[in-house]
Every structure is written in C-alpha cells, then in structure tokens.
C-alpha cells in the first residue's frame, strides 16, 4: 500500500515541492527509528509534520515515525465503556492517550456470575480469573497524578489534535522517581545519538568510510596501520558533507571538520573491528590495527594450528571446531583475535583452498 | 476535551514572583515543612546554595491528602499570586516521593534543559541564514 501511495505521490512530483524533502516511502524501512517506538517528547509528537505520501506517518527530523513510547503523569482522565482517555504530561506537553480496555476490565460485574459453567473446575478458575482481573484493574485504571507508560500509534484526531492509540499501557510504580529520573537522563541521549542525527549523514557516511578503508587496504596490500594514516583518505567524505550543508547556509558552530573526521574514523574502525575485518594484535597506547586477511603471520599460525591438530585422533575425522581454533590462536598468537576476525580469516583461507570445511564451523587440512 | 497545559519542571528557588508568570503550569519538589489544613496550605522547602527556599502550595484540589511532615513531595499545578504569600502553587497533583535522590533529580532536570537549550541554539542558527538570504 505504501509503495502504491508513493508511486501516486511521485506522479505529482512536479507540484509537490515538499515531497522532495520527504524520504520516499520505499526507503523508510532503512531507518531504524521507523521500526522502533521512539521515545519522543510529547512536544515533538505534537509538532511532527504528517507525511504527504502516507497519512498516519509523521516525520521527526526526516525520520519517519508512526508509533511512540511515552512516560508521563496522568493529568486528565475520562472513562468510557470500552476505553480510557488519559491526558499524559511529560513536562514538555500533554497528549491524549486512548487506551482500550481489556475484556477483563469491561463491565464491573462479578466474574462468578458470568462464568457459564460454574461446575467446571469449581474453585480454581474463578479465583484465578478474579486475581487476573484485579491485577489488570490495578495496572490499567489510573488516577490523576499517577505515572503512565504508553506505547502506541500516533493519530491525528478529527479536531486536529495529536493523540496516541495505545497498543500497550500500564501504570508505573515509581515511589522514589527512579524511573522518571532514568527516563529524563536517557531521552536526551537518545535524541543526540539517534533521533537528531539525519539518516543519511550517519549511516551512509559510515558505510562509505568503511568501503574506502577496505578498498585502500586491499589495493595497497596494507597489513597494519594506525588511525592517523587513514585520515587523509577519509577527508573527502567530511568535506563533501560540509559542502552540501554550506551551500544553503553559513557554517554553523558545531563540531569542526577535524572533529567530524576523527569521529567518523573512530566509528568506522569500531565497526570494522566488530565485523572482524581488522583487529589489534596488541592493545596498547599506540593504536595499531592489523588487517585480518592481510596478516601473514596470523594466516600461518591458523594454518599451522589446523594442520597440527587435524593430525590428532580427536580431530582427525570431523576436523577442528572454530572455538578450538580460536582458543589455540589466542594462546599461541594473540589474545585479541575476535571470533568475527577468525571467521573472516577461515573463509578467506577456504576460498584459497588452504583449508577445507568439513562441516558447520569445522575445518581441516589435507 | 480540555487538556491542561504541560507542567514544566522548575526548581523551587526559581518560583519567585519576578521570575514566573501568573497562571503558569509548573512542577517542582520540596520537603513538606508545614501543613495548615484549615487554610489548605502546605509549605515545601528546599535548600540551594546554602539558602533555604520555600514554596507555598494550595492543596484545595488534592484534598484529602495524608501530610507527612519532613517527606519529599512532588507538586504539579498552576502558579498564582496570593496576598501576603507571594507566589503560590495551586496543586493539581501532589505526590509523596520520599526517598527520591534529589541530587540526581536536579541533574536530570538540568540534563533536559541543556538538551533543549542546545537544540534551540542549533535551530536558531540553522534558521538565521535562511532568513537573511
């Protein structure tokens, strides 16, 4: 449905100047914020513009959002037969939350009289149901001043008010405000690290940086480097980013180009390390990274281990398990070789037919 | 449906007649030091910069409540100028939060304020060039 709407909207591209600022709906899934329940401030939920392509989707800082996670004090309440309306105040705004009643909460009558077969399981079932009903009652029926946590869809009501259609909601017991304080500390950090970062500049710049570093290492057969050596080759990424922003605005006082570069480099190296492309043989002040598949000594060490141990009776039939190889590499070569790095190395060796896999995660040499 | 305005966190020492508009919705905290039930008036106290600050709270809307002298309370309501008192908070919500880590709460409030200040600065700077060109 989203794709059809996008196609229809794309047909009007000429008239719709706003559409160019909106991410096309086919790309929304790439944004992790889209599939999460972002913890936005109520003020931001109320100010988010709605998508032109698909109603019911909103944009916070170009991140598509359709559901949110909110914690706040109940300052307004109204009960209907099927649902509760709670006005929730998080200190930045007040939003109406529509919370549907569970079957157990509907109708206040005695559950014993509703049970069609009182003879069936005479004591336990009504008792359990009553307990459950009471628990539901305690969690879902809130008074003014109590703390409510709501997750749900953002809607715009008929009178243009934003509201939340709760998919789950419950009363939070917070006698010493620890939950509220933790929330207040956490949310600004989430904004800084995620919601306030535009999708493009974070993920694609990082991917480009990774690609550039890997290509560079492969072309020049680099086997070891220091972060400093790579600063120059990543320079174009940061300056091109600056150019795109500088075209329509004066330079803003933010992190300088140099800081941005360092940050990008650090993130790229962290990801590459996590994914096993690089590792640090020795962890010391001097940051030296080894390129996993270019490290001849490591290649030899791993081949040696597999050759020697495959000869042992224990491994002769099935081959050496990756965890066995990992512990041997750590003992003989370097403690810092990660499993991801070893996996990458083993598949590299397998590609060059230096080793053969005998089963899942098992290797041998002929 | 009428939702009340958002009650923004204020420190007790910020609740002074020259710093706050009448009718503003606020939330604040303090130790209950006095409760005059016949006047529906409670006094919260907090220490800041080695001075004691008092916030007078009108409790008419939240009665009956169980006053625990010496306990920390969180209040949420509207400010008004009362004769002889100065700024008074007409409470909509008054909860006992005794045991709260006040230092951490202050840090969290400041954290949130810093974040909004940062963001507004960023937005102002982003908006300015657009206006001038």
Coordinates of C-alpha atoms in Angstrom, one line a residue:
Chain A
X1 CA 0.0 0.0 0.0
X2 CA 2.8 2.3 0.9
X3 CA 4.5 1.7 -2.4
X4 CA 1.3 2.4 -4.4
X5 CA 0.9 5.7 -2.4
X6 CA 4.5 6.6 -3.1
X7 CA 4.0 5.9 -6.8
X8 CA 0.9 8.1 -6.9
X9 CA 2.7 10.8 -5.0
X10 CA 5.7 10.5 -7.2
X11 CA 3.4 11.2 -10.2
X12 CA 2.6 14.6 -8.6
X13 CA 6.3 15.2 -8.0
X14 CA 6.3 18.4 -10.0
X15 CA 3.5 20.1 -8.0
X16 CA 4.7 18.8 -4.7
X17 CA 7.6 20.7 -3.6
X18 CA 7.5 19.2 -0.1
X19 CA 7.9 15.7 -1.3
X20 CA 11.5 16.3 -2.2
X21 CA 12.2 16.9 1.5
X22 CA 10.4 13.7 2.5
X23 CA 12.2 10.4 2.2
X24 CA 10.4 8.2 -0.4
X25 CA 8.3 5.6 1.4
X26 CA 10.2 2.7 -0.1
X27 CA 13.2 3.8 1.9
X28 CA 11.5 4.2 5.2
X29 CA 12.4 0.7 6.3
X30 CA 16.1 1.5 6.1
X31 CA 15.6 3.9 9.1
X32 CA 15.8 2.0 12.4
X33 CA 13.7 4.7 14.0
X34 CA 10.8 3.7 11.8
X35 CA 10.6 0.2 13.2
X36 CA 11.2 1.3 16.8
X37 CA 8.9 3.0 19.3
X38 CA 11.0 6.2 19.6
X39 CA 10.8 7.9 23.0
X40 CA 9.9 11.3 21.7
X41 CA 9.0 14.3 23.9
X42 CA 5.2 15.0 23.8
X43 CA 6.0 18.4 22.4
X44 CA 7.8 16.9 19.4
X45 CA 5.0 14.4 18.9
X46 CA 2.6 17.3 18.6
X47 CA 4.9 19.3 16.3
X48 CA 5.8 16.5 13.8
X49 CA 4.6 17.1 10.3
X50 CA 2.5 14.4 8.8
X51 CA 3.6 12.6 5.7
X52 CA 2.2 13.7 2.4
X53 CA 2.7 10.2 0.9
X54 CA 1.1 8.1 3.6
X55 CA -1.2 9.6 6.2
X56 CA -0.6 8.3 9.7
X57 CA 3.2 8.6 9.3
X58 CA 5.0 11.6 10.7
X59 CA 8.4 13.0 10.4
X60 CA 10.7 13.9 13.2
X61 CA 13.9 15.4 11.7
X62 CA 13.3 13.4 8.5
X63 CA 12.9 10.2 10.4
X64 CA 9.6 8.5 9.6
X65 CA 7.7 7.8 12.8
X66 CA 4.3 6.2 13.3
X67 CA 4.4 4.9 16.9
X68 CA 6.0 6.2 20.0
X69 CA 6.8 5.4 23.6
X70 CA 5.8 7.9 26.2
X71 CA 6.1 8.2 30.0
X72 CA 4.3 10.8 31.9
X73 CA 1.9 11.9 34.7
X74 CA -1.8 11.4 34.2
X75 CA -3.4 14.9 34.4
X76 CA -6.7 14.2 32.8
X77 CA -8.9 11.1 32.7
X78 CA -12.2 10.0 31.3
X79 CA -13.6 6.6 31.3
X80 CA -15.9 5.1 28.6
X81 CA -17.4 1.7 28.3
X82 CA -14.7 0.4 26.0
X83 CA -11.7 2.6 26.7
X84 CA -9.9 5.1 28.9
X85 CA -8.8 8.6 27.8
X86 CA -5.7 9.7 29.7
X87 CA -4.1 13.1 29.3
X88 CA -0.4 12.4 29.8
X89 CA 2.0 15.2 30.8
X90 CA 5.8 14.5 30.3
X91 CA 6.8 18.1 31.2
X92 CA 7.0 19.2 27.6
X93 CA 3.5 18.7 26.5
X94 CA 0.2 17.0 27.3
X95 CA -1.2 14.4 24.9
X96 CA -4.4 12.4 24.9
X97 CA -3.9 8.6 25.0
X98 CA -6.7 6.3 24.0
X99 CA -6.3 3.1 26.0
X100 CA -8.6 0.2 25.1
X101 CA -10.0 -1.8 27.9
X102 CA -9.1 -5.5 28.1
X103 CA -12.1 -7.9 28.1
X104 CA -11.4 -8.4 31.8
X105 CA -11.8 -4.8 32.5
X106 CA -15.0 -4.3 30.7
X107 CA -18.1 -4.3 32.9
X108 CA -17.6 -4.3 36.5
X109 CA -19.9 -7.2 37.4
X110 CA -18.8 -10.2 39.4
X111 CA -16.9 -12.6 37.3
X112 CA -18.5 -15.5 39.2
X113 CA -21.9 -14.8 37.7
X114 CA -20.5 -14.5 34.2
X115 CA -18.9 -17.9 34.3
X116 CA -21.2 -20.1 32.1
X117 CA -20.2 -23.4 33.8
X118 CA -19.8 -22.9 37.4
X119 CA -19.4 -26.6 37.9
X120 CA -16.4 -26.9 35.7
X121 CA -13.2 -26.6 37.8
X122 CA -15.2 -25.3 40.7
X123 CA -12.8 -23.4 42.8
X124 CA -9.6 -22.5 41.0
X125 CA -10.8 -20.9 37.7
X126 CA -13.0 -18.1 39.1
X127 CA -10.4 -17.5 41.7
X128 CA -7.6 -17.1 39.1
X129 CA -9.8 -15.0 36.9
X130 CA -10.6 -12.8 39.8
X131 CA -6.9 -12.4 40.6
X132 CA -6.2 -11.6 37.0
X133 CA -9.0 -9.1 36.8
X134 CA -7.7 -7.4 39.9
X135 CA -4.2 -7.2 38.5
X136 CA -5.5 -5.8 35.2
X137 CA -7.5 -3.4 37.2
X138 CA -4.6 -2.2 39.2
X139 CA -2.3 -1.8 36.2
X140 CA -4.8 -0.1 33.8
X141 CA -7.0 2.0 35.8
X142 CA -5.1 5.1 36.8
X143 CA -5.9 8.2 38.8
X144 CA -4.8 11.7 38.2
X145 CA -1.2 12.1 39.4
X146 CA -0.2 8.6 38.7
X147 CA 2.6 7.7 36.2
X148 CA 1.6 6.1 32.9
X149 CA 3.8 4.4 30.3
X150 CA 2.2 4.2 26.9
X151 CA 3.3 2.7 23.6
X152 CA 1.2 3.2 20.6
X153 CA 0.3 4.7 17.2
X154 CA 0.3 8.4 16.7
X155 CA -3.0 9.6 15.3
X156 CA -4.4 13.0 14.4
X157 CA -8.0 13.2 15.7
X158 CA -10.9 14.9 13.9
X159 CA -10.3 18.1 15.8
X160 CA -6.7 18.1 14.6
X161 CA -5.3 17.1 18.0
X162 CA -2.5 14.6 18.1
X163 CA -3.2 11.5 20.2
X164 CA -1.8 8.1 20.9
X165 CA -3.7 5.0 20.2
X166 CA -2.2 2.7 22.9
X167 CA -1.1 -0.7 21.9
X168 CA 0.2 -1.3 25.4
X169 CA -0.1 0.8 28.5
X170 CA 0.4 0.4 32.2
X171 CA 0.7 2.2 35.5
X172 CA 4.3 2.6 36.6
X173 CA 5.0 2.4 40.3
X174 CA 7.7 4.9 40.9
X175 CA 7.6 5.9 44.6
X176 CA 11.1 7.5 44.6
X177 CA 11.0 8.8 41.0
X178 CA 13.8 6.5 39.9
X179 CA 12.0 5.5 36.7
X180 CA 11.2 9.1 35.8
X181 CA 14.8 10.3 36.5
X182 CA 16.3 7.5 34.4
X183 CA 13.9 8.4 31.6
X184 CA 14.8 12.1 31.8
X185 CA 18.5 11.2 31.6
X186 CA 18.1 8.7 28.8
X187 CA 15.9 10.6 26.4
X188 CA 18.2 13.5 25.6
X189 CA 21.0 11.0 24.9
X190 CA 18.7 9.0 22.5
X191 CA 17.9 12.3 20.7
X192 CA 21.6 13.2 20.4
X193 CA 22.7 9.7 19.2
X194 CA 19.7 8.8 17.1
X195 CA 16.7 11.0 16.5
X196 CA 18.5 14.2 15.9
X197 CA 21.0 12.6 13.5
X198 CA 19.8 12.7 10.0
X199 CA 19.7 9.2 8.5
X200 CA 21.9 10.0 5.5
X201 CA 24.8 11.5 7.1
X202 CA 25.2 8.8 9.8
X203 CA 24.7 5.5 8.1
X204 CA 25.8 6.3 4.6
X205 CA 28.9 8.2 5.5
X206 CA 29.9 5.4 7.8
X207 CA 29.3 2.8 5.1
X208 CA 31.3 4.9 2.6
X209 CA 34.1 5.3 5.1
X210 CA 34.2 1.5 5.7
X211 CA 34.3 0.9 2.0
X212 CA 37.1 3.4 1.4
X213 CA 39.2 1.9 4.2
X214 CA 38.7 -1.7 3.0
X215 CA 39.5 -0.8 -0.6
X216 CA 42.6 1.1 0.4
X217 CA 43.9 -1.8 2.4
X218 CA 43.3 -4.3 -0.4
X219 CA 44.7 -2.1 -3.2
X220 CA 47.9 -1.3 -1.3
X221 CA 48.1 -4.6 0.5
X222 CA 48.2 -2.9 3.8
X223 CA 48.7 -5.3 6.7
X224 CA 49.0 -2.8 9.5
X225 CA 48.0 0.8 10.0
X226 CA 47.4 3.5 12.6
X227 CA 44.2 5.6 12.6
X228 CA 46.3 8.6 11.7
X229 CA 47.3 7.0 8.4
X230 CA 43.7 6.9 7.2
X231 CA 42.7 10.5 8.0
X232 CA 43.7 11.8 4.6
X233 CA 41.8 9.2 2.6
X234 CA 38.6 9.9 4.5
X235 CA 39.0 13.7 4.2
X236 CA 36.8 13.9 1.0
X237 CA 33.9 12.4 2.9
X238 CA 33.8 15.1 5.5
X239 CA 34.5 18.0 3.2
X240 CA 31.7 16.9 0.7
X241 CA 29.3 16.7 3.6
X242 CA 30.4 20.2 4.6
X243 CA 29.9 21.4 1.1
X244 CA 26.3 20.2 0.9
X245 CA 25.4 22.0 4.1
X246 CA 27.4 25.1 3.4
X247 CA 25.7 25.6 0.0
X248 CA 22.5 26.9 1.6
X249 CA 23.7 28.2 5.0
X250 CA 26.6 29.7 6.7
X251 CA 28.9 27.5 8.6
X252 CA 27.3 26.6 11.9
X253 CA 29.2 26.4 15.1
X254 CA 29.2 22.7 15.6
X255 CA 31.9 20.1 15.7
X256 CA 34.7 21.2 13.4
X257 CA 35.6 19.3 10.2
X258 CA 38.6 17.8 12.1
X259 CA 36.4 16.6 14.9
X260 CA 33.9 15.1 12.5
X261 CA 36.7 13.4 10.7
X262 CA 38.0 11.8 13.9
X263 CA 34.6 10.8 14.9
X264 CA 33.8 9.2 11.6
X265 CA 37.1 7.4 11.5
X266 CA 36.6 6.1 15.0
X267 CA 33.1 4.8 14.2
X268 CA 34.3 3.2 11.0
X269 CA 37.2 1.5 12.8
X270 CA 35.0 0.3 15.6
X271 CA 32.5 -1.3 13.1
X272 CA 35.3 -2.8 11.1
X273 CA 36.8 -4.3 14.2
X274 CA 33.4 -5.6 15.4
X275 CA 32.9 -7.2 12.0
X276 CA 36.3 -8.8 12.1
X277 CA 37.9 -7.0 9.1
X278 CA 40.6 -5.6 11.4
X279 CA 41.9 -6.4 14.8
X280 CA 44.5 -5.2 17.2
X281 CA 47.2 -7.7 17.9
X282 CA 48.5 -5.8 20.9
X283 CA 46.2 -3.4 22.8
X284 CA 48.5 -0.6 23.9
X285 CA 48.6 3.2 23.8
X286 CA 49.9 3.0 20.2
X287 CA 46.8 2.1 18.2
X288 CA 48.0 -0.3 15.6
X289 CA 45.3 -2.2 13.6
X290 CA 46.1 -5.4 11.7
X291 CA 44.1 -6.2 8.6
X292 CA 42.9 -9.7 9.4
X293 CA 43.2 -11.3 6.0
X294 CA 46.5 -9.5 5.1
X295 CA 48.2 -10.6 8.3
X296 CA 50.6 -13.3 7.0
X297 CA 51.7 -14.3 10.5
X298 CA 48.2 -14.9 11.6
X299 CA 47.4 -16.8 8.4
X300 CA 50.4 -19.1 9.0
X301 CA 49.5 -19.5 12.7
X302 CA 46.0 -20.6 11.9
X303 CA 47.0 -23.0 9.1
X304 CA 49.6 -24.4 11.5
X305 CA 47.1 -25.0 14.2
X306 CA 44.6 -26.7 11.9
X307 CA 47.4 -28.8 10.3
X308 CA 48.8 -30.0 13.6
X309 CA 45.5 -30.6 15.3
X310 CA 43.8 -32.3 12.4
X311 CA 46.5 -35.0 12.7
X312 CA 45.4 -35.7 16.3
X313 CA 42.9 -38.6 16.7
X314 CA 40.4 -36.3 18.3
X315 CA 40.0 -34.1 15.3
X316 CA 41.1 -36.5 12.5
X317 CA 37.5 -37.4 11.4
X318 CA 35.5 -34.2 12.0
X319 CA 38.1 -31.5 11.7
X320 CA 38.9 -28.8 14.2
X321 CA 36.0 -26.7 15.6
X322 CA 36.2 -23.0 15.3
X323 CA 36.1 -22.5 19.0
X324 CA 39.1 -24.8 19.4
X325 CA 41.0 -22.9 16.8
X326 CA 40.0 -19.6 18.5
X327 CA 41.4 -20.7 21.8
X328 CA 44.6 -22.1 20.2
X329 CA 45.1 -18.8 18.3
X330 CA 44.6 -16.8 21.4
X331 CA 47.1 -19.0 23.3
X332 CA 49.8 -19.1 20.7
X333 CA 49.4 -15.8 18.7
X334 CA 47.4 -13.0 20.2
X335 CA 44.7 -12.8 22.9
X336 CA 42.8 -10.1 21.0
X337 CA 41.8 -12.1 17.9
X338 CA 38.0 -12.0 17.9
X339 CA 35.7 -14.7 16.7
X340 CA 34.5 -12.4 13.9
X341 CA 38.1 -11.9 12.8
X342 CA 38.8 -15.6 12.9
X343 CA 35.6 -16.4 10.9
X344 CA 36.6 -14.0 8.3
X345 CA 40.1 -15.4 8.1
X346 CA 38.9 -19.0 7.9
X347 CA 36.6 -18.2 5.0
X348 CA 39.5 -16.4 3.3
X349 CA 41.7 -19.5 3.7
X350 CA 38.9 -21.7 2.5
X351 CA 38.5 -19.5 -0.6
X352 CA 42.1 -20.0 -1.4
X353 CA 41.7 -23.8 -0.7
X354 CA 44.3 -23.6 2.0
X355 CA 41.8 -25.3 4.4
X356 CA 38.6 -27.2 3.8
X357 CA 35.5 -27.1 5.9
X358 CA 34.3 -30.5 7.0
X359 CA 31.0 -29.4 8.5
X360 CA 29.5 -26.5 10.2
X361 CA 32.2 -24.4 11.9
X362 CA 34.8 -27.3 11.4
X363 CA 37.9 -27.2 9.3
X364 CA 40.7 -29.5 8.3
X365 CA 43.8 -29.5 6.0
X366 CA 44.8 -32.2 3.6
Chain B
X1 CA -11.9 17.9 25.6
X2 CA -9.7 20.3 27.5
X3 CA -6.2 19.1 28.3
X4 CA -4.3 21.2 30.8
X5 CA -1.1 22.8 29.7
X6 CA 2.2 21.0 30.3
X7 CA 3.7 21.4 33.7
X8 CA 7.4 22.2 33.1
X9 CA 9.9 21.3 35.8
X10 CA 11.1 24.3 37.8
X11 CA 13.5 24.3 40.8
X12 CA 11.9 25.5 44.0
X13 CA 14.3 28.5 44.1
X14 CA 13.0 29.6 40.7
X15 CA 9.5 30.1 41.9
X16 CA 9.5 33.8 42.6
X17 CA 7.0 36.4 41.5
X18 CA 9.5 38.2 39.3
X19 CA 10.6 35.0 37.5
X20 CA 7.3 33.4 36.8
X21 CA 4.1 34.5 35.1
X22 CA 0.9 34.1 37.0
X23 CA -1.1 31.1 35.9
X24 CA 2.0 29.2 34.5
X25 CA 1.8 25.4 34.8
X26 CA 4.8 24.1 36.7
X27 CA 6.1 21.1 38.6
X28 CA 8.5 21.3 41.4
X29 CA 9.6 19.4 44.5
X30 CA 10.4 20.0 48.2
X31 CA 10.3 18.8 51.7
X32 CA 7.0 19.3 53.5
X33 CA 7.7 21.5 56.4
X34 CA 4.3 22.9 57.3
X35 CA 0.7 22.0 56.6
X36 CA -2.2 24.3 57.6
X37 CA -5.3 22.2 56.9
X38 CA -7.8 24.9 57.8
X39 CA -6.3 27.1 55.0
X40 CA -5.5 24.2 52.7
X41 CA -1.9 25.4 52.6
X42 CA 1.3 23.4 52.6
X43 CA 4.8 24.7 52.6
X44 CA 7.6 22.9 50.8
X45 CA 11.2 23.6 51.4
X46 CA 14.4 23.0 49.5
X47 CA 18.0 24.0 50.0
X48 CA 20.0 25.7 47.3
X49 CA 23.3 27.5 47.5
X50 CA 23.2 27.2 51.3
X51 CA 19.9 29.0 51.5
X52 CA 16.5 27.6 52.3
X53 CA 13.7 28.3 49.8
X54 CA 10.0 27.9 50.4
X55 CA 7.2 27.1 48.0
X56 CA 3.7 27.6 49.2
X57 CA 1.2 25.2 47.9
X58 CA -2.6 25.4 47.9
X59 CA -3.9 21.9 48.4
X60 CA -7.6 22.5 47.9
X61 CA -7.8 20.4 44.8
X62 CA -5.8 17.4 46.1
X63 CA -7.5 17.0 49.5
X64 CA -7.8 14.9 51.4
X65 CA -4.2 14.0 51.5
X66 CA -2.0 12.5 54.1
X67 CA 0.6 15.0 55.1
X68 CA 3.9 13.5 56.2
X69 CA 6.0 16.3 57.6
X70 CA 9.6 16.0 56.6
X71 CA 8.9 14.0 53.5
X72 CA 9.7 14.9 49.9
X73 CA 6.8 15.8 47.7
X74 CA 6.4 16.5 44.0
X75 CA 3.8 19.1 43.1
X76 CA 2.2 19.9 39.8
X77 CA 0.0 22.9 39.3
X78 CA -0.6 26.5 38.4
X79 CA 1.0 29.5 40.0
X80 CA -1.0 32.3 41.3
X81 CA -0.3 35.4 43.4
X82 CA -1.8 35.2 46.8
X83 CA -2.0 38.1 49.2
X84 CA 0.6 38.0 51.9
X85 CA 2.3 35.0 50.4
X86 CA 3.5 36.0 47.0
X87 CA 3.7 33.1 44.5
X88 CA 1.6 30.1 45.4
X89 CA 1.2 26.9 43.5
X90 CA -2.4 25.7 43.2
X91 CA -1.7 21.9 43.1
X92 CA -3.4 19.6 40.7
X93 CA -1.1 16.7 41.7
X94 CA 0.7 16.3 44.9
X95 CA 2.6 13.1 45.4
X96 CA 4.8 11.9 48.2
X97 CA 8.2 10.8 46.7
X98 CA 10.1 10.5 49.9
X99 CA 13.4 8.7 49.3
X100 CA 14.0 10.4 46.0
X101 CA 17.5 11.2 45.1
X102 CA 17.3 15.0 44.9
X103 CA 20.8 15.5 43.6
X104 CA 20.0 13.1 40.7
X105 CA 16.7 14.6 40.1
X106 CA 18.3 18.1 39.8
X107 CA 20.9 16.6 37.4
X108 CA 18.1 15.1 35.3
X109 CA 16.2 18.4 35.1
X110 CA 19.4 20.2 34.1
X111 CA 20.2 17.5 31.6
X112 CA 16.8 18.0 29.9
X113 CA 17.2 21.8 30.0
X114 CA 20.6 21.6 28.5
X115 CA 19.3 19.4 25.7
X116 CA 16.5 21.8 24.8
X117 CA 18.9 24.8 25.0
X118 CA 21.3 23.1 22.7
X119 CA 18.6 22.2 20.3
X120 CA 17.1 25.6 20.2
X121 CA 20.5 27.1 19.6
X122 CA 21.1 24.8 16.7
X123 CA 17.7 25.6 15.2
X124 CA 18.2 29.3 15.6
X125 CA 21.5 29.1 13.8
X126 CA 20.0 26.9 11.1
X127 CA 17.1 29.3 10.6
X128 CA 19.0 32.5 10.6
X129 CA 20.9 32.2 7.3
X130 CA 17.7 31.2 5.6
X131 CA 16.0 34.4 6.8
X132 CA 18.8 36.7 5.7
X133 CA 19.3 35.3 2.2

